[in-house]
Tab-separated table of C-alpha atoms in Angstrom:
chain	number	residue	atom	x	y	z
R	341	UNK	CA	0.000	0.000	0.000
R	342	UNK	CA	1.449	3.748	-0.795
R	343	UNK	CA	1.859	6.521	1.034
R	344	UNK	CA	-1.033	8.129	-0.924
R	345	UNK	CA	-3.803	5.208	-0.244
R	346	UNK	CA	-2.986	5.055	3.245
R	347	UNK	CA	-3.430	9.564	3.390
R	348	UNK	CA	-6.914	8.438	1.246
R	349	UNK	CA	-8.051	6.140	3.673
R	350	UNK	CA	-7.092	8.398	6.838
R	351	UNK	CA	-9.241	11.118	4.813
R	352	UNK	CA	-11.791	9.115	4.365
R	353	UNK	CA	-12.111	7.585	7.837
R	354	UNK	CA	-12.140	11.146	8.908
R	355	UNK	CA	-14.807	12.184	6.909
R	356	UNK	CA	-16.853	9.657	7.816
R	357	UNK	CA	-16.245	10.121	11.747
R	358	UNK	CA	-17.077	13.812	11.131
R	359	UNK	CA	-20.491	13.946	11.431
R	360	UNK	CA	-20.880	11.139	14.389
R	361	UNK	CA	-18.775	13.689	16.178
R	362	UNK	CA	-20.780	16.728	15.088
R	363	UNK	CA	-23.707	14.567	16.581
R	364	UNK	CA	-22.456	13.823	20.049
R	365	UNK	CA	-21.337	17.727	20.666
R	366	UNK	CA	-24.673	18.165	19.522
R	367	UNK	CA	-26.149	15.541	22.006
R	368	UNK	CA	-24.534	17.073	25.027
R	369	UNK	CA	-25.221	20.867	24.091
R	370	UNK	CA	-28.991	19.627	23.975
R	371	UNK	CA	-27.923	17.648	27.284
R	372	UNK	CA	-27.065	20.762	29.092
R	373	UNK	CA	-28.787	23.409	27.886
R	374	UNK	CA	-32.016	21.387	28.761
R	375	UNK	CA	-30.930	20.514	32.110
R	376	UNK	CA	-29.977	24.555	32.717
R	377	UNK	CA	-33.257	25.769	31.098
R	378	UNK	CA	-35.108	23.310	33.237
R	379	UNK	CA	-34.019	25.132	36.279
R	380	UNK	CA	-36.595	28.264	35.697
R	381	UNK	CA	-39.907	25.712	36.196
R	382	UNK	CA	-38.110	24.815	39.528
R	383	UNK	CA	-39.733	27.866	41.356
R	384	UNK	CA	-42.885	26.626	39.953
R	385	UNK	CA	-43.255	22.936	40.146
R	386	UNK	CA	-39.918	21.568	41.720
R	387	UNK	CA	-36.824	20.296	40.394
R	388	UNK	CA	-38.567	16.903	40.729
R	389	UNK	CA	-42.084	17.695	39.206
R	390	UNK	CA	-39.636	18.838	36.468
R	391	UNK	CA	-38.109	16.084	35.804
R	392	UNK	CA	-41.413	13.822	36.460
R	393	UNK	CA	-43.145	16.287	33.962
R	394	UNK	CA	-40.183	16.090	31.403
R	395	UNK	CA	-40.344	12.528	31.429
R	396	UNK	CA	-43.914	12.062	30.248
R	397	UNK	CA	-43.570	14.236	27.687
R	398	UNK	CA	-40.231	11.971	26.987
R	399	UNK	CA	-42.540	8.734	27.246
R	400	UNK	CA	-45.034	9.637	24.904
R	401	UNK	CA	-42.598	11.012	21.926
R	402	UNK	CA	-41.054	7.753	22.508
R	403	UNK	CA	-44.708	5.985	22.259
R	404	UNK	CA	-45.254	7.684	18.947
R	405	UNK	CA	-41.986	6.873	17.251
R	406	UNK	CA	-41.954	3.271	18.021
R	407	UNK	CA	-45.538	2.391	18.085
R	408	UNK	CA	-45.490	-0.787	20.194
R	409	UNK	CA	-48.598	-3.058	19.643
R	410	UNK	CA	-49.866	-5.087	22.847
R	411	UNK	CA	-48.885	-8.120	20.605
R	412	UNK	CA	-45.611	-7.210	20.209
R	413	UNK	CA	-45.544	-6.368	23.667
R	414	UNK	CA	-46.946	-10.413	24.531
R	415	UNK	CA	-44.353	-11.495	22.317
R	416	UNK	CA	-41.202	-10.587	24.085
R	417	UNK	CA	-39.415	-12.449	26.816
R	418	UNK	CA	-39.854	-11.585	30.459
R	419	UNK	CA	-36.110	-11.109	31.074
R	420	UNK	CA	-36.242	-8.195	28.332
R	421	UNK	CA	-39.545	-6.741	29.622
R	422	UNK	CA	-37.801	-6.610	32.918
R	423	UNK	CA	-35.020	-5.130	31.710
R	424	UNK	CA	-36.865	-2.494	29.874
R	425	UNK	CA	-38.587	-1.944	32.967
R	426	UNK	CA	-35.466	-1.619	35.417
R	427	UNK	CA	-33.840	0.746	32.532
R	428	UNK	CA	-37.002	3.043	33.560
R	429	UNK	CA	-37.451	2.835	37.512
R	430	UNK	CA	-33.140	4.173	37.224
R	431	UNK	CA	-34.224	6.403	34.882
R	432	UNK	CA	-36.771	8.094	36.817
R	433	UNK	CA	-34.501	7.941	39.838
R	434	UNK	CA	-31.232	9.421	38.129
R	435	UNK	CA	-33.336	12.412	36.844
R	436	UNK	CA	-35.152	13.316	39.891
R	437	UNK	CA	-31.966	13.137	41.737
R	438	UNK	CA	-29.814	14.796	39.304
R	439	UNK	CA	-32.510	18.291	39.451
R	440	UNK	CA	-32.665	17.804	42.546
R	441	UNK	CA	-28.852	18.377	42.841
R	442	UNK	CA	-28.279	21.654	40.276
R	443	UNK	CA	-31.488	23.218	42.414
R	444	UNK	CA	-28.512	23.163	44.935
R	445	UNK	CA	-25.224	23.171	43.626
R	446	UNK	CA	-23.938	24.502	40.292
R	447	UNK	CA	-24.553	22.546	37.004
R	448	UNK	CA	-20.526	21.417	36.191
R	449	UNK	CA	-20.073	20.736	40.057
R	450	UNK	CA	-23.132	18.481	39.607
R	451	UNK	CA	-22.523	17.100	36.367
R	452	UNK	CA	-19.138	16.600	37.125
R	453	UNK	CA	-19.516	14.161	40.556
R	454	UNK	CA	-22.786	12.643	38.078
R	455	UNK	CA	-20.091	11.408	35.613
R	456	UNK	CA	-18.334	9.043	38.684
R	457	UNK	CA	-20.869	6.844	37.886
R	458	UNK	CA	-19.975	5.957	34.353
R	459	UNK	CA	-16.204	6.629	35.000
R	460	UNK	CA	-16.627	3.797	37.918
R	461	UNK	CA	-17.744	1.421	34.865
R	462	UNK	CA	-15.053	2.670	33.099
R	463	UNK	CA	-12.211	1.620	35.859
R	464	UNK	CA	-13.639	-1.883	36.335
R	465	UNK	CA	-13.447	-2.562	32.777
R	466	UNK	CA	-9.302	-1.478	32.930
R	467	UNK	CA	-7.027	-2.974	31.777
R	468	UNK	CA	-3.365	-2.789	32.505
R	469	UNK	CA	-2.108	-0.774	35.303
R	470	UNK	CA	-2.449	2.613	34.113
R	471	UNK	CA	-6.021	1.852	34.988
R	472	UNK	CA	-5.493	3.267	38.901
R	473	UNK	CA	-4.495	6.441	37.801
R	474	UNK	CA	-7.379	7.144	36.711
R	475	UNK	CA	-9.747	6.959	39.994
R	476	UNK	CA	-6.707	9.284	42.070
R	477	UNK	CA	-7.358	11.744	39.070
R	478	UNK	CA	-10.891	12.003	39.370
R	479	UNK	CA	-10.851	12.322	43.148
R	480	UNK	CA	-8.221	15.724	43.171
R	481	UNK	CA	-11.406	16.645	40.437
R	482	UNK	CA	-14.261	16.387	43.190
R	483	UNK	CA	-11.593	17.938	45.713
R	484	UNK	CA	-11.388	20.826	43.589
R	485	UNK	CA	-14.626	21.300	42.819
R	486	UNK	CA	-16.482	20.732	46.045
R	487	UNK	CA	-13.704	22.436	48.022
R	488	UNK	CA	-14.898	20.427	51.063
R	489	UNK	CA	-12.472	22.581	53.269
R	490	UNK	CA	-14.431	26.168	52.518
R	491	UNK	CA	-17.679	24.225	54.612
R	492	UNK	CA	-19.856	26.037	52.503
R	493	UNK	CA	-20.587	23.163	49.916
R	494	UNK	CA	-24.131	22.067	49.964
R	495	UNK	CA	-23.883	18.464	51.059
R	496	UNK	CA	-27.343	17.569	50.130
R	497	UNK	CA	-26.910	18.520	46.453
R	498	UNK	CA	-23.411	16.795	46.392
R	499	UNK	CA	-25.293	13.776	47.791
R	500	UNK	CA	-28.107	14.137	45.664
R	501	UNK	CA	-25.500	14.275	42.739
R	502	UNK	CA	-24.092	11.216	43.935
R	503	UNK	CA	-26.630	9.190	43.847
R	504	UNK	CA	-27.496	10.354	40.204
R	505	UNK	CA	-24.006	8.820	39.718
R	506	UNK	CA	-24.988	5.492	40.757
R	507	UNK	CA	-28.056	5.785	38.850
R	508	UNK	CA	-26.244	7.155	35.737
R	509	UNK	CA	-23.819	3.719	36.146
R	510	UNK	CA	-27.115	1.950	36.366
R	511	UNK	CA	-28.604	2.932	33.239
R	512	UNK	CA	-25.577	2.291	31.017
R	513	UNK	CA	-25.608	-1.331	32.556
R	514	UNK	CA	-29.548	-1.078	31.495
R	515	UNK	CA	-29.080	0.303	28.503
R	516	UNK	CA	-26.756	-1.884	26.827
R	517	UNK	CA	-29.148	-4.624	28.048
R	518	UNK	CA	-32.080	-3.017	26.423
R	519	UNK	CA	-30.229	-2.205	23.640
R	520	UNK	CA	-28.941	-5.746	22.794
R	521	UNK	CA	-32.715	-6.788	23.193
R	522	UNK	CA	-34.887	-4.438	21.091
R	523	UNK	CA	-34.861	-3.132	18.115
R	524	UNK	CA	-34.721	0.461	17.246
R	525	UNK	CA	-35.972	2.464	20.142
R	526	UNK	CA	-38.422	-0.186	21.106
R	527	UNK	CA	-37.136	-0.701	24.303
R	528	UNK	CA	-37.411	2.865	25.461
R	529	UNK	CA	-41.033	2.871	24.317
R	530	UNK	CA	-41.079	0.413	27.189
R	531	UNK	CA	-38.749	1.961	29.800
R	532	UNK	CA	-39.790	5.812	29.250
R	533	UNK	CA	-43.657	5.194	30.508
R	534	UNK	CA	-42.173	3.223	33.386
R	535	UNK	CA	-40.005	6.158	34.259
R	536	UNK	CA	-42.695	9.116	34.003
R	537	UNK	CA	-44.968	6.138	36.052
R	538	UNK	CA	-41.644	6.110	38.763
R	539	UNK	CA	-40.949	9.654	38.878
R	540	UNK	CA	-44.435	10.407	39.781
R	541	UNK	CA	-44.300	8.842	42.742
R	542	UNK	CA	-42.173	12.288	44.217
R	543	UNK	CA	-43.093	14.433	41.230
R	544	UNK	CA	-46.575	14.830	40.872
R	545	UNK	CA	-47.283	15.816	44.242
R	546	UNK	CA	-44.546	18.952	43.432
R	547	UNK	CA	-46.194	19.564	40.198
R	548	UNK	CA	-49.808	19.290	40.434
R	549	UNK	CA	-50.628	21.941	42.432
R	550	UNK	CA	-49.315	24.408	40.210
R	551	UNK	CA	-49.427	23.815	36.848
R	552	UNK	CA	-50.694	25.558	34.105
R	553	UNK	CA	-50.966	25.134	30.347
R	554	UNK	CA	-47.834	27.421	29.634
R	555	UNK	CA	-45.419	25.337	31.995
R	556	UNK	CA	-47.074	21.974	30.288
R	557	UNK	CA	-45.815	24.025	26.812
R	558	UNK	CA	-42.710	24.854	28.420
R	559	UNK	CA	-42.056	20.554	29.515
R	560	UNK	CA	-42.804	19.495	26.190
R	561	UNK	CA	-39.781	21.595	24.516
R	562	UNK	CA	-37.300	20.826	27.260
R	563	UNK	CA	-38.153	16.868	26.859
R	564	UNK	CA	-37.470	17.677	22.922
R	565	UNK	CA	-34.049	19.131	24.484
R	566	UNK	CA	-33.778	16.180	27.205
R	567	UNK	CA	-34.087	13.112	26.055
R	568	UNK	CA	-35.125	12.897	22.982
R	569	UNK	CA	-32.783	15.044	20.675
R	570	UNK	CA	-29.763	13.553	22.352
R	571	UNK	CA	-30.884	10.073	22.136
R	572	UNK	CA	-31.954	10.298	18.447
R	573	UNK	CA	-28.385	11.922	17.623
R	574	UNK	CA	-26.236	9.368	19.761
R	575	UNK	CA	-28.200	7.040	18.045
R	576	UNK	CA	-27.077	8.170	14.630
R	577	UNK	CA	-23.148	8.717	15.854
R	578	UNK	CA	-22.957	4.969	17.544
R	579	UNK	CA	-23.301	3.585	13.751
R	580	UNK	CA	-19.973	5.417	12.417
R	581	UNK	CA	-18.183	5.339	15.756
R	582	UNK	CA	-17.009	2.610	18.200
R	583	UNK	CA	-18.055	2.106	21.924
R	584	UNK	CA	-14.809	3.220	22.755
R	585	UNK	CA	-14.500	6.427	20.988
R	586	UNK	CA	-18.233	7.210	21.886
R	587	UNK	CA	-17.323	6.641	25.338
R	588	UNK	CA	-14.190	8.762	25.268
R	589	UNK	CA	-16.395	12.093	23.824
R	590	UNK	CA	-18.929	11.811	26.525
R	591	UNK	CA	-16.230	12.272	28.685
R	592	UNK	CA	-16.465	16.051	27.474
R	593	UNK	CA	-19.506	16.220	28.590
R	594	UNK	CA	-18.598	18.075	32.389
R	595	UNK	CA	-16.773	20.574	30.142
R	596	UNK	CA	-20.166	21.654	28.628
R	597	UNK	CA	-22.037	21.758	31.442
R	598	UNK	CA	-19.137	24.566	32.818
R	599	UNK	CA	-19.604	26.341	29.183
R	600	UNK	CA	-23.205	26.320	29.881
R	601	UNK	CA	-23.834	26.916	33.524
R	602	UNK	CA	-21.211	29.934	32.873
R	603	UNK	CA	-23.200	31.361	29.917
R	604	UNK	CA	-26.902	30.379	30.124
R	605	UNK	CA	-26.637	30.495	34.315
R	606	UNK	CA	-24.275	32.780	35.135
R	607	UNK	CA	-22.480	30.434	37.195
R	608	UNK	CA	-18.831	31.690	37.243
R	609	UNK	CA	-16.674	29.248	38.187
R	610	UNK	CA	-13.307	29.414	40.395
R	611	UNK	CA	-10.171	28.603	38.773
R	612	UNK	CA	-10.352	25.672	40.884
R	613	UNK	CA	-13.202	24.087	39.820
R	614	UNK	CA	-12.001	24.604	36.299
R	615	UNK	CA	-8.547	22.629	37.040
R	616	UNK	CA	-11.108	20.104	38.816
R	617	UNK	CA	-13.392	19.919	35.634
R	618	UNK	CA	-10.234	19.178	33.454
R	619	UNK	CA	-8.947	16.507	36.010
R	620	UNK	CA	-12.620	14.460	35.608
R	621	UNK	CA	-12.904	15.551	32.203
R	622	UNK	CA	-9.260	13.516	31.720
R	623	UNK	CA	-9.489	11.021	33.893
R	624	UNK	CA	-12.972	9.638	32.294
R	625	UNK	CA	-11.097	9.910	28.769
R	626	UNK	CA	-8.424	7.801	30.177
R	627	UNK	CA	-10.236	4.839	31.592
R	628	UNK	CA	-12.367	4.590	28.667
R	629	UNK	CA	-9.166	4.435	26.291
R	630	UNK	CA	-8.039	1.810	28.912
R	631	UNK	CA	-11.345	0.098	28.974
R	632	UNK	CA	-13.374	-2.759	27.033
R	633	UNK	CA	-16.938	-3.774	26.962
């Protein structure tokens, strides 16, 4: 093979990574600029009717687009039902937490100690010993960011943002489950109505009381913004790019949510927390270049 195939098949490869990577900056602009517009309904019908609110609007976009018949539904197995199912009780939980915890804390501190969860997937899967770096790394992030020694860190978001972590780990796990199952989007047709079900359990009781036909309006938009534009677009990118290289691009995604929290909610961050941002930021790039499924 020449010099000049091999430069034509680079160029080509490129080209045809482009737009999968034009598609997941896309995905986690939509990501965070939905999860900092959602904080104005907060005053109105809390972060968790939000999110509970969000989600049905979520659920039935996801109804429409898949159309599943109640034979279809007969058809499949229990252990993929269940899945499906699972994939929407963490769901509901990782999104009610998650609100909960920018309501409290700033959106890159909470994204930030959200992406532990999948960077904790990320360090089992290691391999070779570079692998420990990568959890020392991550923790001189949080350090930064939190600033635990200042005492005025609001431990209930951080918590809150924790457990969003777990629940973030949780629905990869799911995911990849539900995605090996069904077919197409299928399986969130499935898991999305469980979820608004499950997150109405704490957010209806927030949301009820107040709402109105403008901040119905104003749910359906955000749920265009959160899920379902990201999840249509990562869709698209996962068929020109591996799980690796998708994986190591969502890694970016605490360094959005400081672009955005700085510009859409005039959260200015400390120097700090920006060095903190960058340690997370690398150390989920390097256990997902050090990782396998």
């Amino acid at each position: 093979m020449t010099a000049v195939d091999l430069a034509t098949g680079t160029t080509r490869r490129r080209q045809s990574t482009a737009p999968a990577i034009g598609l997941i900056m896309g995905s986690m602009l939509s990501v965070q600029v939905g999860a900092a517009a959602s904080t104005r309904l907060f005053d109105d019908i809390g972060p968790a009717g939000t999110a509970w609110l969000r989600g049905c609007w979520a659920a039935l976009a996801f109804l429409l687009i898949a159309r599943p018949s109640p034979r279809w539904l007969r058809a499949q197995s229990r252990h993929d039902l269940l899945g499906a199912v699972g994939l929407g009780v963490v769901s509901a939980a990782m999104s009610i937490a998650f609100f909960e915890s920018i309501a409290r804390i700033p959106l890159a501190t909470a994204v930030a100690l959200e992406f532990l969860g999948p960077l904790s997937l990320a360090v089992l899967r290691r391999t070779g010993r570079w692998g420990l770096l990568w959890p020392a790394l991550a923790l001189a992030g949080v350090l930064a960011l939190t600033r635990p020694w200042r005492g005025d860190i609001d431990l209930v978001g951080v918590a809150l943002a924790l457990v969003a972590a777990a629940g973030w780990a949780g629905y990869i796990v799911l995911t990849q489950r539900v995605g090996d199952s069904f077919s197409g989007v299928k399986g969130l047709a499935i898991a999305m109505p469980v979820s608004a079900v499950a997150a109405a359990l704490v957010g209806a009781p927030q949301a009820v009381p107040n709402l109105t036909w403008a901040i119905v309006a104003q749910a359906a938009w955000l749920a265009l913004l959160l899920p379902v534009l990201p999840f249509a677009m990562e869709l698209l990118a996962l068929r020109r790019l591996t799980v690796a290289a998708f994986g190591t691009l969502m890694c970016l995604e605490p360094a959005f949510a400081l672009a955005v929290g700085a510009t859409v909610l005039h959260q200015t961050p400390h120097p700090l927390q920006i060095a903190g941002v960058a340690f997370v930021v690398a150390a989920g790039i390097g256990a997902q270049r050090s990782g396998r499924r």
